mmCIF file of N, CA and C in Angstrom:
data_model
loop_
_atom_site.group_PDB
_atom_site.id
_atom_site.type_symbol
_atom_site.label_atom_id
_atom_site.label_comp_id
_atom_site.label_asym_id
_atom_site.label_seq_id
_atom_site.Cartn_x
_atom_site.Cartn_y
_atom_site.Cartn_z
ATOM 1 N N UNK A 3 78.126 153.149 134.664
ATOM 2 C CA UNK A 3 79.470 152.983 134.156
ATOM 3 C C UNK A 3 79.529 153.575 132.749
ATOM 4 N N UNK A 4 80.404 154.080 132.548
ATOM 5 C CA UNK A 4 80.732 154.592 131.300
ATOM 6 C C UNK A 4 82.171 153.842 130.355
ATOM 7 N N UNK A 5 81.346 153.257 129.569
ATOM 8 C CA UNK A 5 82.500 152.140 128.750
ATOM 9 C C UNK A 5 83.179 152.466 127.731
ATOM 10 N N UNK A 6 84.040 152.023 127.270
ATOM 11 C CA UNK A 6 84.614 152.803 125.742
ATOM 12 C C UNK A 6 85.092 151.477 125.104
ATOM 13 N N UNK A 7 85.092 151.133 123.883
ATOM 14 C CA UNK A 7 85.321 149.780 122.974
ATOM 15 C C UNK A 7 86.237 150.721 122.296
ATOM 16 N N UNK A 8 87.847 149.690 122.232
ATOM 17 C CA UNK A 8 88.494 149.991 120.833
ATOM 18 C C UNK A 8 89.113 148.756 120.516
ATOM 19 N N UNK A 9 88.670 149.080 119.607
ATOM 20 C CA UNK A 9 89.300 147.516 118.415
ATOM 21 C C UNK A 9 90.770 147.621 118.700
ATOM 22 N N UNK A 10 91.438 148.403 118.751
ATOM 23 C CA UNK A 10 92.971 148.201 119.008
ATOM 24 C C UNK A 10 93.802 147.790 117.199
ATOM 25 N N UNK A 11 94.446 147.436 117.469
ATOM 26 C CA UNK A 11 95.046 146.533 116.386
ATOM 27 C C UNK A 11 94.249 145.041 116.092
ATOM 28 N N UNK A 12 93.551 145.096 114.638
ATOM 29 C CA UNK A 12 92.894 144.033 114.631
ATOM 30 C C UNK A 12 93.397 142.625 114.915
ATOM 31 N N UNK A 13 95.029 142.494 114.028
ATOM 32 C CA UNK A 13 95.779 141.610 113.979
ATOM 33 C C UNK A 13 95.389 141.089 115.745
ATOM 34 N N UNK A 14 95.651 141.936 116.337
ATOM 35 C CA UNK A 14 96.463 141.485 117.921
ATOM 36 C C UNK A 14 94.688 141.479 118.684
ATOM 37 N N UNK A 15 94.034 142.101 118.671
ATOM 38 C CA UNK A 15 92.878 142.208 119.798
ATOM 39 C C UNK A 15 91.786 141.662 118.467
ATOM 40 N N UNK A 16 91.527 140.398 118.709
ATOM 41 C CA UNK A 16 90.538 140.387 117.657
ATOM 42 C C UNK A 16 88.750 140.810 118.604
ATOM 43 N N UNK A 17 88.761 140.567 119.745
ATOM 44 C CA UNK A 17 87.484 140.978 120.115
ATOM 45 C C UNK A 17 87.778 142.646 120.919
ATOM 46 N N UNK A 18 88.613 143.228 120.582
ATOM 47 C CA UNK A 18 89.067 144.628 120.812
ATOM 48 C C UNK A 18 89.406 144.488 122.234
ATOM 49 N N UNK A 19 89.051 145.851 122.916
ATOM 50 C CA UNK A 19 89.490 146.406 124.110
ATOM 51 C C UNK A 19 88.173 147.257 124.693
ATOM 52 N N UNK A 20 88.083 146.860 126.103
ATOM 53 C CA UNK A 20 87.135 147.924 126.986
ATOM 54 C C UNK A 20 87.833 148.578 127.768
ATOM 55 N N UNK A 21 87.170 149.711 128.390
ATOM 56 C CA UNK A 21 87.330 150.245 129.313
ATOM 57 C C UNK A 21 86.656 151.043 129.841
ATOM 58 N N UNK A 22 85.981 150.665 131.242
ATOM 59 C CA UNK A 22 84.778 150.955 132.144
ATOM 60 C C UNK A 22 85.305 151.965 133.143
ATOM 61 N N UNK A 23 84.986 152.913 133.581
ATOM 62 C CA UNK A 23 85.484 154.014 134.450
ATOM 63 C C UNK A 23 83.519 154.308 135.426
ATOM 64 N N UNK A 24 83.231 154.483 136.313
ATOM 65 C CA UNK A 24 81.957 154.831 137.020
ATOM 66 C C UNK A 24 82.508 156.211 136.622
ATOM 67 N N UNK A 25 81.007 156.501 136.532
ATOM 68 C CA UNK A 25 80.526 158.158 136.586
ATOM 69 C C UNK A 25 81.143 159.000 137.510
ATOM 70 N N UNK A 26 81.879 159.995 137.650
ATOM 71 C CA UNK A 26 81.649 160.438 138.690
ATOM 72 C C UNK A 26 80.369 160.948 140.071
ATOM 73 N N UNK A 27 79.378 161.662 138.857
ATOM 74 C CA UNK A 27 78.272 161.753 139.536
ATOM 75 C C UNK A 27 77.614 160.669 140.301
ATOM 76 N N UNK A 28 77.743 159.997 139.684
ATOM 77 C CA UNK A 28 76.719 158.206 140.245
ATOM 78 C C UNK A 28 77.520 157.830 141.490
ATOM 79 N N UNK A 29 79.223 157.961 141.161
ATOM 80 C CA UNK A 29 79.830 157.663 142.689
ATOM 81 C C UNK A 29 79.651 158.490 143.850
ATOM 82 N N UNK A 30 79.570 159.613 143.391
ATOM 83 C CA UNK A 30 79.348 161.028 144.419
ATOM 84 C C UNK A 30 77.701 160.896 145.090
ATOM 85 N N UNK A 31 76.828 160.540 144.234
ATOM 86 C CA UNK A 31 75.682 160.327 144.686
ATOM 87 C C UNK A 31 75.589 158.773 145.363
ATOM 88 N N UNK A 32 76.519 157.814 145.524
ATOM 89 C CA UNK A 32 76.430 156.875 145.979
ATOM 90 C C UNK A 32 75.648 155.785 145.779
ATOM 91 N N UNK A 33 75.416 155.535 144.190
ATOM 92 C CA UNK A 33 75.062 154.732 143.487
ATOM 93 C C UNK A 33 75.519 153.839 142.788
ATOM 94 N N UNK A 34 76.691 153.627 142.556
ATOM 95 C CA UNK A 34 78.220 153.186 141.968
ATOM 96 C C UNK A 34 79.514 153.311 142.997
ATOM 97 N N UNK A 35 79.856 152.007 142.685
ATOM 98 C CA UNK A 35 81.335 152.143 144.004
ATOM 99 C C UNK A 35 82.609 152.855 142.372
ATOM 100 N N UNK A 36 83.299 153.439 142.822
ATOM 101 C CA UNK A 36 84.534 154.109 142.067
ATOM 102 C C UNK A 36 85.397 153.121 141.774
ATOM 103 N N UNK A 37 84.642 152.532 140.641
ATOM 104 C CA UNK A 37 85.157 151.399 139.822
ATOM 105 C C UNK A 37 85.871 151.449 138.765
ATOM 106 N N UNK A 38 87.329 151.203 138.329
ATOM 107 C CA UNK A 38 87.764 151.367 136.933
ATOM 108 C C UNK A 38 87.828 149.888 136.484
ATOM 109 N N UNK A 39 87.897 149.290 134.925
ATOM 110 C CA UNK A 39 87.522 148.199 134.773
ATOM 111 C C UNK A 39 88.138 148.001 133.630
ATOM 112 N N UNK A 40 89.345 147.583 132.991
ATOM 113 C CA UNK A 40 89.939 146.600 131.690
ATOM 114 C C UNK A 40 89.941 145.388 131.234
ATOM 115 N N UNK A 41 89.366 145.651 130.200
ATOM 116 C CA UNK A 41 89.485 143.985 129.493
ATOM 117 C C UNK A 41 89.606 144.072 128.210
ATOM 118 N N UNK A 42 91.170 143.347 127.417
ATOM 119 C CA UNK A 42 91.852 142.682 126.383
ATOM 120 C C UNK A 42 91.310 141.594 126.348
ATOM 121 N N UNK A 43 91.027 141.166 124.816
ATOM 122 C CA UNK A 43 90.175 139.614 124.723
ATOM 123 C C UNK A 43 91.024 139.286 123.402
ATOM 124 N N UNK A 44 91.449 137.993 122.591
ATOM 125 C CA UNK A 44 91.655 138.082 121.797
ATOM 126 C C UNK A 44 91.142 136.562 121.352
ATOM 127 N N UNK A 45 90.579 136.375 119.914
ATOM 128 C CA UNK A 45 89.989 134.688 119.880
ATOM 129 C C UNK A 45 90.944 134.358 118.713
ATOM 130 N N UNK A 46 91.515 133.121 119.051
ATOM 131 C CA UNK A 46 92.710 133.011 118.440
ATOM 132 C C UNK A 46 92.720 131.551 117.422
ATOM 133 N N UNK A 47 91.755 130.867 116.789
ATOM 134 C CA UNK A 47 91.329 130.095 116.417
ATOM 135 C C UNK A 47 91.129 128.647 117.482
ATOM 136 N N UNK A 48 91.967 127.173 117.215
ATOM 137 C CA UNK A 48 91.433 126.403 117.452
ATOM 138 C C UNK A 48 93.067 126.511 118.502
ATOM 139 N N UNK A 49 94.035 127.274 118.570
ATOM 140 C CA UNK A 49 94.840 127.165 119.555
ATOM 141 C C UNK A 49 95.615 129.192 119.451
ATOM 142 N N UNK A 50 96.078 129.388 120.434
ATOM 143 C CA UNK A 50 97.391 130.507 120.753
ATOM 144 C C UNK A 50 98.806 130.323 120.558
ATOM 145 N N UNK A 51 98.868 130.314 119.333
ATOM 146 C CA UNK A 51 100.156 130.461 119.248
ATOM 147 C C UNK A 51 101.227 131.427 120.025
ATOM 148 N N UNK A 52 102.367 131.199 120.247
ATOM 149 C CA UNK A 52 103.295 131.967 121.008
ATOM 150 C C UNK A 52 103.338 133.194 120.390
ATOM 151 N N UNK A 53 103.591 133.291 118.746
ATOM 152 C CA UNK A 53 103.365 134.635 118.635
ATOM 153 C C UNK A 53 102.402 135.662 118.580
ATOM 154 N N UNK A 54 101.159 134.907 118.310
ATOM 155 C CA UNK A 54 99.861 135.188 118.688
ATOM 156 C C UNK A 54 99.791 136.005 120.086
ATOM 157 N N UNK A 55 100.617 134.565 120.919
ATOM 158 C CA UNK A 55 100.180 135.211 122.244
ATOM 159 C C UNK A 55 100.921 136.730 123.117
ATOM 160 N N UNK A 56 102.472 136.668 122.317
ATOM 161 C CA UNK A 56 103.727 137.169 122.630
ATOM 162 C C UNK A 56 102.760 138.917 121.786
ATOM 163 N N UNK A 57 102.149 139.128 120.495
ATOM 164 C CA UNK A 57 101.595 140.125 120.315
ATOM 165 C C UNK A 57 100.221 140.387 121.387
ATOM 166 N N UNK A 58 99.582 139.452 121.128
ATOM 167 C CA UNK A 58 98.677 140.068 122.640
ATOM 168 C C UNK A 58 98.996 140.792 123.892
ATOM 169 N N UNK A 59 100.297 140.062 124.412
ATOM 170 C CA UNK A 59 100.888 140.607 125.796
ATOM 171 C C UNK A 59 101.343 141.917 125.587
ATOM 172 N N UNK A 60 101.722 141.912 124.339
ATOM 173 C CA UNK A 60 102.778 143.530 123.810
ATOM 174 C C UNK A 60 101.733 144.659 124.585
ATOM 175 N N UNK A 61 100.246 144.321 124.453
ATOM 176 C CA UNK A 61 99.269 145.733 124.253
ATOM 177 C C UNK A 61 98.790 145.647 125.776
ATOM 178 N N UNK A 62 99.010 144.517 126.136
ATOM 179 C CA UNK A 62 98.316 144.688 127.783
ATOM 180 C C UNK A 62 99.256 145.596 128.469
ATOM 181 N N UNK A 63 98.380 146.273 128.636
ATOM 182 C CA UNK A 63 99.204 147.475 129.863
ATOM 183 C C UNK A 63 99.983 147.054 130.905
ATOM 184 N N UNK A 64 101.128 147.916 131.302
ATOM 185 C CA UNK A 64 102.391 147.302 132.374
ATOM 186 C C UNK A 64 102.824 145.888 132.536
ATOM 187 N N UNK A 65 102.541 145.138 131.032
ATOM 188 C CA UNK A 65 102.754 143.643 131.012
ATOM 189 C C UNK A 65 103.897 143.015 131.661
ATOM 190 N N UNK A 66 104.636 144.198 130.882
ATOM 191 C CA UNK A 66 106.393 143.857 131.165
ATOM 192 C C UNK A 66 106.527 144.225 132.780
ATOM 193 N N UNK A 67 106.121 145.354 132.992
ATOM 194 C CA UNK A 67 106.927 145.858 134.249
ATOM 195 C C UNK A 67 105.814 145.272 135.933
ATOM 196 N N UNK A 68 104.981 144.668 135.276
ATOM 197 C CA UNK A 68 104.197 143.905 136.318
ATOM 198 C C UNK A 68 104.946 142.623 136.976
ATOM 199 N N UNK A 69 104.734 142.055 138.123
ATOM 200 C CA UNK A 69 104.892 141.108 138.658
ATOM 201 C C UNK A 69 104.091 140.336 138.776
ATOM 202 N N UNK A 70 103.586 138.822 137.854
ATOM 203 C CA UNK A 70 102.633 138.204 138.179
ATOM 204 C C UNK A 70 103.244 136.776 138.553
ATOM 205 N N UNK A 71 101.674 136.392 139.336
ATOM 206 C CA UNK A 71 102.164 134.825 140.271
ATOM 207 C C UNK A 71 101.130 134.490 139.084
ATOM 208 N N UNK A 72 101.794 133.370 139.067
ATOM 209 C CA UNK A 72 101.493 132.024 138.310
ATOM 210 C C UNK A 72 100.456 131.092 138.851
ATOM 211 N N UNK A 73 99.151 131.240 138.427
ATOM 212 C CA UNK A 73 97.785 130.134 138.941
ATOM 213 C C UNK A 73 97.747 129.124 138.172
ATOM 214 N N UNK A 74 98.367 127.955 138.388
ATOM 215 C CA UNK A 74 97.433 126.923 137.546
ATOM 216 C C UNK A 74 98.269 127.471 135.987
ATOM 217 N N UNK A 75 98.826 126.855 135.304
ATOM 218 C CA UNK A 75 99.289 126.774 134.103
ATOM 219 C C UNK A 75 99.169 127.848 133.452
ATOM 220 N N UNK A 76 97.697 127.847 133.132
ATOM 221 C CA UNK A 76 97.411 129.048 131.960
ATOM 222 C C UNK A 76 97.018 130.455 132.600
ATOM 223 N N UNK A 77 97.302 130.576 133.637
ATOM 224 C CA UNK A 77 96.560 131.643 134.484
ATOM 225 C C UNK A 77 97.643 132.881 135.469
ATOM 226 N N UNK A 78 97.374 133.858 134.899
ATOM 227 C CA UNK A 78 98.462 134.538 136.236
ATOM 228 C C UNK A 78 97.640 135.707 136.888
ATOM 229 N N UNK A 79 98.216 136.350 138.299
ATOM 230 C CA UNK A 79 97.485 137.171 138.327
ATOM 231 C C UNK A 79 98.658 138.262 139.288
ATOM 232 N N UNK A 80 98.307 139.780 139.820
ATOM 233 C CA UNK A 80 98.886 140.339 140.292
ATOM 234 C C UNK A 80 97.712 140.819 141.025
ATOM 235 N N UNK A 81 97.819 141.748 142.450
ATOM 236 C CA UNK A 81 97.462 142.525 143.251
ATOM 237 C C UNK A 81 97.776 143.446 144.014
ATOM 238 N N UNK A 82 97.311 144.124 144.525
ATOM 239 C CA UNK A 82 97.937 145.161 146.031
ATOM 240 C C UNK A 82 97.283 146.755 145.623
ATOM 241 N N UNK A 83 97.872 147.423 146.377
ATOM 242 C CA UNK A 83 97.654 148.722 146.700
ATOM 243 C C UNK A 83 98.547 149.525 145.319
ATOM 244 N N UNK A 84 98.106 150.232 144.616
ATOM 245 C CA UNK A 84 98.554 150.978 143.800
ATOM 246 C C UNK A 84 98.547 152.510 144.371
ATOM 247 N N UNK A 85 98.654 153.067 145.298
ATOM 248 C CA UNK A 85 98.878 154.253 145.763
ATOM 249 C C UNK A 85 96.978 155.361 145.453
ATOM 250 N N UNK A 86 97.197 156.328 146.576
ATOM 251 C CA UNK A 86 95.880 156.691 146.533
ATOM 252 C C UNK A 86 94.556 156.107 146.931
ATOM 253 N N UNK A 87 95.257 154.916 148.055
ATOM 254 C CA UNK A 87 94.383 154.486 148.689
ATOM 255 C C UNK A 87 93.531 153.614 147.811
ATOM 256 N N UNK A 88 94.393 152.644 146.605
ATOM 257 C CA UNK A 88 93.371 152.475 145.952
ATOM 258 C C UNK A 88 94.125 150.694 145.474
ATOM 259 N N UNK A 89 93.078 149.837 144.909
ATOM 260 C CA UNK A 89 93.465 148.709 145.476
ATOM 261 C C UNK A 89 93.087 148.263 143.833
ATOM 262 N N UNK A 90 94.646 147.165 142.924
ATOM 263 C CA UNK A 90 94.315 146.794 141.916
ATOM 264 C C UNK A 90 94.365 145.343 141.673
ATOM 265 N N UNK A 91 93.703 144.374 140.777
ATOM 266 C CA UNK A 91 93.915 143.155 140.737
ATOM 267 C C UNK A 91 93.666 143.073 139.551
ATOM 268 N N UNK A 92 94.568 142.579 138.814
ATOM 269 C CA UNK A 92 95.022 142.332 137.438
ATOM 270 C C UNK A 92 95.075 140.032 137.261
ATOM 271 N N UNK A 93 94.660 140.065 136.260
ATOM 272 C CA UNK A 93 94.706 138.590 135.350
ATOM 273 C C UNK A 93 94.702 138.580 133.911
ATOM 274 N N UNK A 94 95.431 137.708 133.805
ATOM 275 C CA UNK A 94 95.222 137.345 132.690
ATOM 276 C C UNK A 94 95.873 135.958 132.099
ATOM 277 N N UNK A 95 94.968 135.465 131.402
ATOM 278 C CA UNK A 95 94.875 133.760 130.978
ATOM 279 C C UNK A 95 94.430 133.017 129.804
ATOM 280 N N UNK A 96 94.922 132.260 129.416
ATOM 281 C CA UNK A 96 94.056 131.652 128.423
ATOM 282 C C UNK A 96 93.102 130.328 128.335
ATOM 283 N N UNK A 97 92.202 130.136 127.472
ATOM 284 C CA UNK A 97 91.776 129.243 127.913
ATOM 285 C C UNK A 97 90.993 128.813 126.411
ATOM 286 N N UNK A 98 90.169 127.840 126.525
ATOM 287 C CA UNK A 98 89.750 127.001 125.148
ATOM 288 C C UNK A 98 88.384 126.645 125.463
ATOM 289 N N UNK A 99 87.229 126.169 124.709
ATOM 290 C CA UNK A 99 86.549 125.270 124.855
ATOM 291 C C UNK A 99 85.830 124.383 123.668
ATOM 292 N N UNK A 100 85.265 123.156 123.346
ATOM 293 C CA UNK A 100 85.309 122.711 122.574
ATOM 294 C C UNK A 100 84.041 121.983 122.235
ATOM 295 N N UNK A 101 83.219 122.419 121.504
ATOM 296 C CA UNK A 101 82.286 121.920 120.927
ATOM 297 C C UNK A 101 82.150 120.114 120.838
ATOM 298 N N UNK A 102 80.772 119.873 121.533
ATOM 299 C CA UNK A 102 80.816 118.335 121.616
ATOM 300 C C UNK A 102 80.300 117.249 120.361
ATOM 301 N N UNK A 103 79.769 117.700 119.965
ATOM 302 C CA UNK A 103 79.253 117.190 118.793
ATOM 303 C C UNK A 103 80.621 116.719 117.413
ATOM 304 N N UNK A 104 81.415 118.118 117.219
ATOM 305 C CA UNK A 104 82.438 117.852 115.941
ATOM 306 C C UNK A 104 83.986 117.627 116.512
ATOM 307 N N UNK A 105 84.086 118.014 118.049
ATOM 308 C CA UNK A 105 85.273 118.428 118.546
ATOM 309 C C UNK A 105 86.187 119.227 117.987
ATOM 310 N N UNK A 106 85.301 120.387 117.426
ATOM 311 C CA UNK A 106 86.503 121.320 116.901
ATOM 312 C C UNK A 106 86.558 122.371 118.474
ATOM 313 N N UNK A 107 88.084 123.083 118.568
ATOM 314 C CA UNK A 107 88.189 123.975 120.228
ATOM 315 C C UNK A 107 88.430 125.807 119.156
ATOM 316 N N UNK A 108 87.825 126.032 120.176
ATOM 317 C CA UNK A 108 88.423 127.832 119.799
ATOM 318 C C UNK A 108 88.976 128.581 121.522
ATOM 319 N N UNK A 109 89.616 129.174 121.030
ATOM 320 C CA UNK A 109 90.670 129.229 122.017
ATOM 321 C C UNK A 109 90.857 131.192 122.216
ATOM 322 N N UNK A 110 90.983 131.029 123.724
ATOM 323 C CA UNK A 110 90.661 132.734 123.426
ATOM 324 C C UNK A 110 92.446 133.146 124.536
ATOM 325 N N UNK A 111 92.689 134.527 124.222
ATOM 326 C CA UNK A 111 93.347 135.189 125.633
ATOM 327 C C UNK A 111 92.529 136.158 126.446
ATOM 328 N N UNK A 112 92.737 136.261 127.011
ATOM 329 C CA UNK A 112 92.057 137.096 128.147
ATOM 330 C C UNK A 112 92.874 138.004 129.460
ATOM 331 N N UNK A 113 92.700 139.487 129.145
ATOM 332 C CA UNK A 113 93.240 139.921 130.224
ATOM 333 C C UNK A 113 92.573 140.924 130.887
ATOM 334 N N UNK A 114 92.709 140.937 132.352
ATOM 335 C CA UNK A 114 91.644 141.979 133.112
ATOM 336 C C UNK A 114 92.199 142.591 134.312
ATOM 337 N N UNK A 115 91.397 144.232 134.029
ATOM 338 C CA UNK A 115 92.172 144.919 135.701
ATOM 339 C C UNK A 115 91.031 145.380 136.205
ATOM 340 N N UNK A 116 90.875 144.908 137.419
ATOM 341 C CA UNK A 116 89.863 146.016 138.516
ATOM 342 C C UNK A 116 90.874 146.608 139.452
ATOM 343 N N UNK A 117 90.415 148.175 139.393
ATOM 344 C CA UNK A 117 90.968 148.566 140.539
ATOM 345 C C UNK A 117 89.677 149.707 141.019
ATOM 346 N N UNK A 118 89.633 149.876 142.457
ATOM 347 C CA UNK A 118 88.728 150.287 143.596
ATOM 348 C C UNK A 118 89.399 150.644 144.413
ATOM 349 N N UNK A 119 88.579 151.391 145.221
ATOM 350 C CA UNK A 119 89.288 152.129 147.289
ATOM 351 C C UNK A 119 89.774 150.851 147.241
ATOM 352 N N UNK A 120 90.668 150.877 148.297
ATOM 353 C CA UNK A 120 91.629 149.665 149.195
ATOM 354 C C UNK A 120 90.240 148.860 149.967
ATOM 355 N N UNK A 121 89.382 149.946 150.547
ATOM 356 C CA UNK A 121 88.168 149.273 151.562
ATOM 357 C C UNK A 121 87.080 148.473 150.348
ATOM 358 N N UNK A 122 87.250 148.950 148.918
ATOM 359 C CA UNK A 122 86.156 148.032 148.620
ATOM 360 C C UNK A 122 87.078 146.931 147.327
ATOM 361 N N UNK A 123 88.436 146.381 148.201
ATOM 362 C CA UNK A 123 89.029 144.787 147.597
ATOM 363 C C UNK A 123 88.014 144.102 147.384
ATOM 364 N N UNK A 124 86.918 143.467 147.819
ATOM 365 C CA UNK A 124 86.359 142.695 147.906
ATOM 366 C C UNK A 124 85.591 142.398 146.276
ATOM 367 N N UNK A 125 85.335 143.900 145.866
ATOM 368 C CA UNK A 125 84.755 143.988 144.933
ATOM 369 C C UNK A 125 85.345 143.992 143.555
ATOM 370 N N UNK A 126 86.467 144.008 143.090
ATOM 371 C CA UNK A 126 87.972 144.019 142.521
ATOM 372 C C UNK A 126 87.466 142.521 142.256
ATOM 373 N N UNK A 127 87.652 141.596 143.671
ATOM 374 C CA UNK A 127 88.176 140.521 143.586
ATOM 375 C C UNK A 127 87.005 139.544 143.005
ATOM 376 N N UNK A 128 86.160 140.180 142.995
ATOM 377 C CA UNK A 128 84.292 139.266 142.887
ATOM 378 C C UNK A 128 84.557 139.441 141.198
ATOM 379 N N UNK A 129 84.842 140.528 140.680
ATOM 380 C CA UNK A 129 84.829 140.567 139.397
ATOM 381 C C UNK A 129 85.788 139.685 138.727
ATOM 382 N N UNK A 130 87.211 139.658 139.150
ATOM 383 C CA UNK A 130 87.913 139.069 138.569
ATOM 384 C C UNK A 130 87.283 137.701 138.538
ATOM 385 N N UNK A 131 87.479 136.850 139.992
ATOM 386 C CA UNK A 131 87.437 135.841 140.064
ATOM 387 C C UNK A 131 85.693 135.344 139.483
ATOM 388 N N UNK A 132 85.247 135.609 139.061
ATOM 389 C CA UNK A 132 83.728 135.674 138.674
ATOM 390 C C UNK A 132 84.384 135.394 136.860
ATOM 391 N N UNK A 133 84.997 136.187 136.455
ATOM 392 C CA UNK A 133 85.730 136.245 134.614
ATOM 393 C C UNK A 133 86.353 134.444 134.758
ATOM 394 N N UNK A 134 87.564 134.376 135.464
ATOM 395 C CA UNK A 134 88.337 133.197 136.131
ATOM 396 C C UNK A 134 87.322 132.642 135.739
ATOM 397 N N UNK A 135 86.033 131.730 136.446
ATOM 398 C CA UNK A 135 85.193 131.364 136.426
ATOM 399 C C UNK A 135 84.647 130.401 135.472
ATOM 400 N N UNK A 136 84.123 131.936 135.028
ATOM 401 C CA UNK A 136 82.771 131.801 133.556
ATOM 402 C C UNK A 136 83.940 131.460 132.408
ATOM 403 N N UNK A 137 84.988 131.503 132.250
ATOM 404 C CA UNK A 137 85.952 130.884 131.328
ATOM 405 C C UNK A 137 86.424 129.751 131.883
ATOM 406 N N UNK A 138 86.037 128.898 132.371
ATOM 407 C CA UNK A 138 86.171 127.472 132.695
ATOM 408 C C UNK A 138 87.242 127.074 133.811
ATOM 409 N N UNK A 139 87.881 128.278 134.697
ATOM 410 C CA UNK A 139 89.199 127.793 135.397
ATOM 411 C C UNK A 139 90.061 126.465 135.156
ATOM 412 N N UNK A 140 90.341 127.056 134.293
ATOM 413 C CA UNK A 140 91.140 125.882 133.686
ATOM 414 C C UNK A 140 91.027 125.199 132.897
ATOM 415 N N UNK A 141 89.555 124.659 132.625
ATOM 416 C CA UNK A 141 89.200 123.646 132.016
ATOM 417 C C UNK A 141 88.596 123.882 130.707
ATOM 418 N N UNK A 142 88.773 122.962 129.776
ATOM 419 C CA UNK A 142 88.066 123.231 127.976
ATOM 420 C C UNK A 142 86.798 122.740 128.543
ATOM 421 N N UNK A 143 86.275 124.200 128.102
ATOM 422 C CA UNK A 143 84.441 124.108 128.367
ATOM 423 C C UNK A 143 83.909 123.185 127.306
ATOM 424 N N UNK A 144 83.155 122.271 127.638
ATOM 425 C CA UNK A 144 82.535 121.641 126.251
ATOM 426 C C UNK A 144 81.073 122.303 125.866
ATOM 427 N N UNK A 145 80.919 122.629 124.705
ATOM 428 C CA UNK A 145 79.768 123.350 124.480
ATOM 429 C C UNK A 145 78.819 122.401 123.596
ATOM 430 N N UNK A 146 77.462 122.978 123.343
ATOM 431 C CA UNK A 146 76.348 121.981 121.955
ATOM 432 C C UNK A 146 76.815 123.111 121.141
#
């Protein structure tokens, strides 16, 4: 995979921006499935404010003109076929977790796109829901 980091606007992306594209060669040689891969992160102290959050959304790509379903409170997501035989699944959510010892929380946003062939959804969907996950689905992770 070939990744690229940009800080973006510090104000708005405080842990910047990726973006993962596979090699061509590596896919052609069949070592890599033809994976593209986004992720917006932003850590927003001990909560997300609306305008906090309202500038985060500004930079996520097709924010506005996307259609997302609503998971669970803090969570949305979109899917389907984006043309070219090629299959996208987009999220994005926020979430918190909170140190057990002082109970102070830090609180992050999070947004992510896989898109792949239509035949390899499966793999789109392992990534997302794998992010979902490891950020607590839902829940304030308690940490030491």
């Amino acid at each position: 995979m070939d990744c690229k980091w940009d800080p973006g606007d510090t104000d708005v992306l405080i842990l910047g921006a990726y973006t993962c594209t596979a090699v061509p060669e590596s896919v052609k040689a069949g070592l890599l499935p033809d994976l593209r891969l986004e992720i917006r992160s932003k850590e927003c102290g001990a909560y997300c404010s609306d305008r906090e959050t309202s500038a985060f959304l500004r930079v996520v790509p097709d924010n506005t003109t996307t259609h997302w379903t609503k998971h669970r409170g803090a969570t949305s997501y979109t899917a389907g076929s984006v043309g070219d035989g090629r299959y996208r699944l987009a999220m994005k959510r926020y979430w918190a977790w909170r140190y057990k010892d002082t109970g102070a929380q830090q609180a992050y946003l999070l947004w992510v796109r896989a898109e792949v062939p239509s035949k390899q959804r499966e793999l789109a969907q392992k990534i997302v829901n794998d992010m979902y996950a490891q950020t607590g689905a839902d829940k304030i992770i308690l940490v030491d």
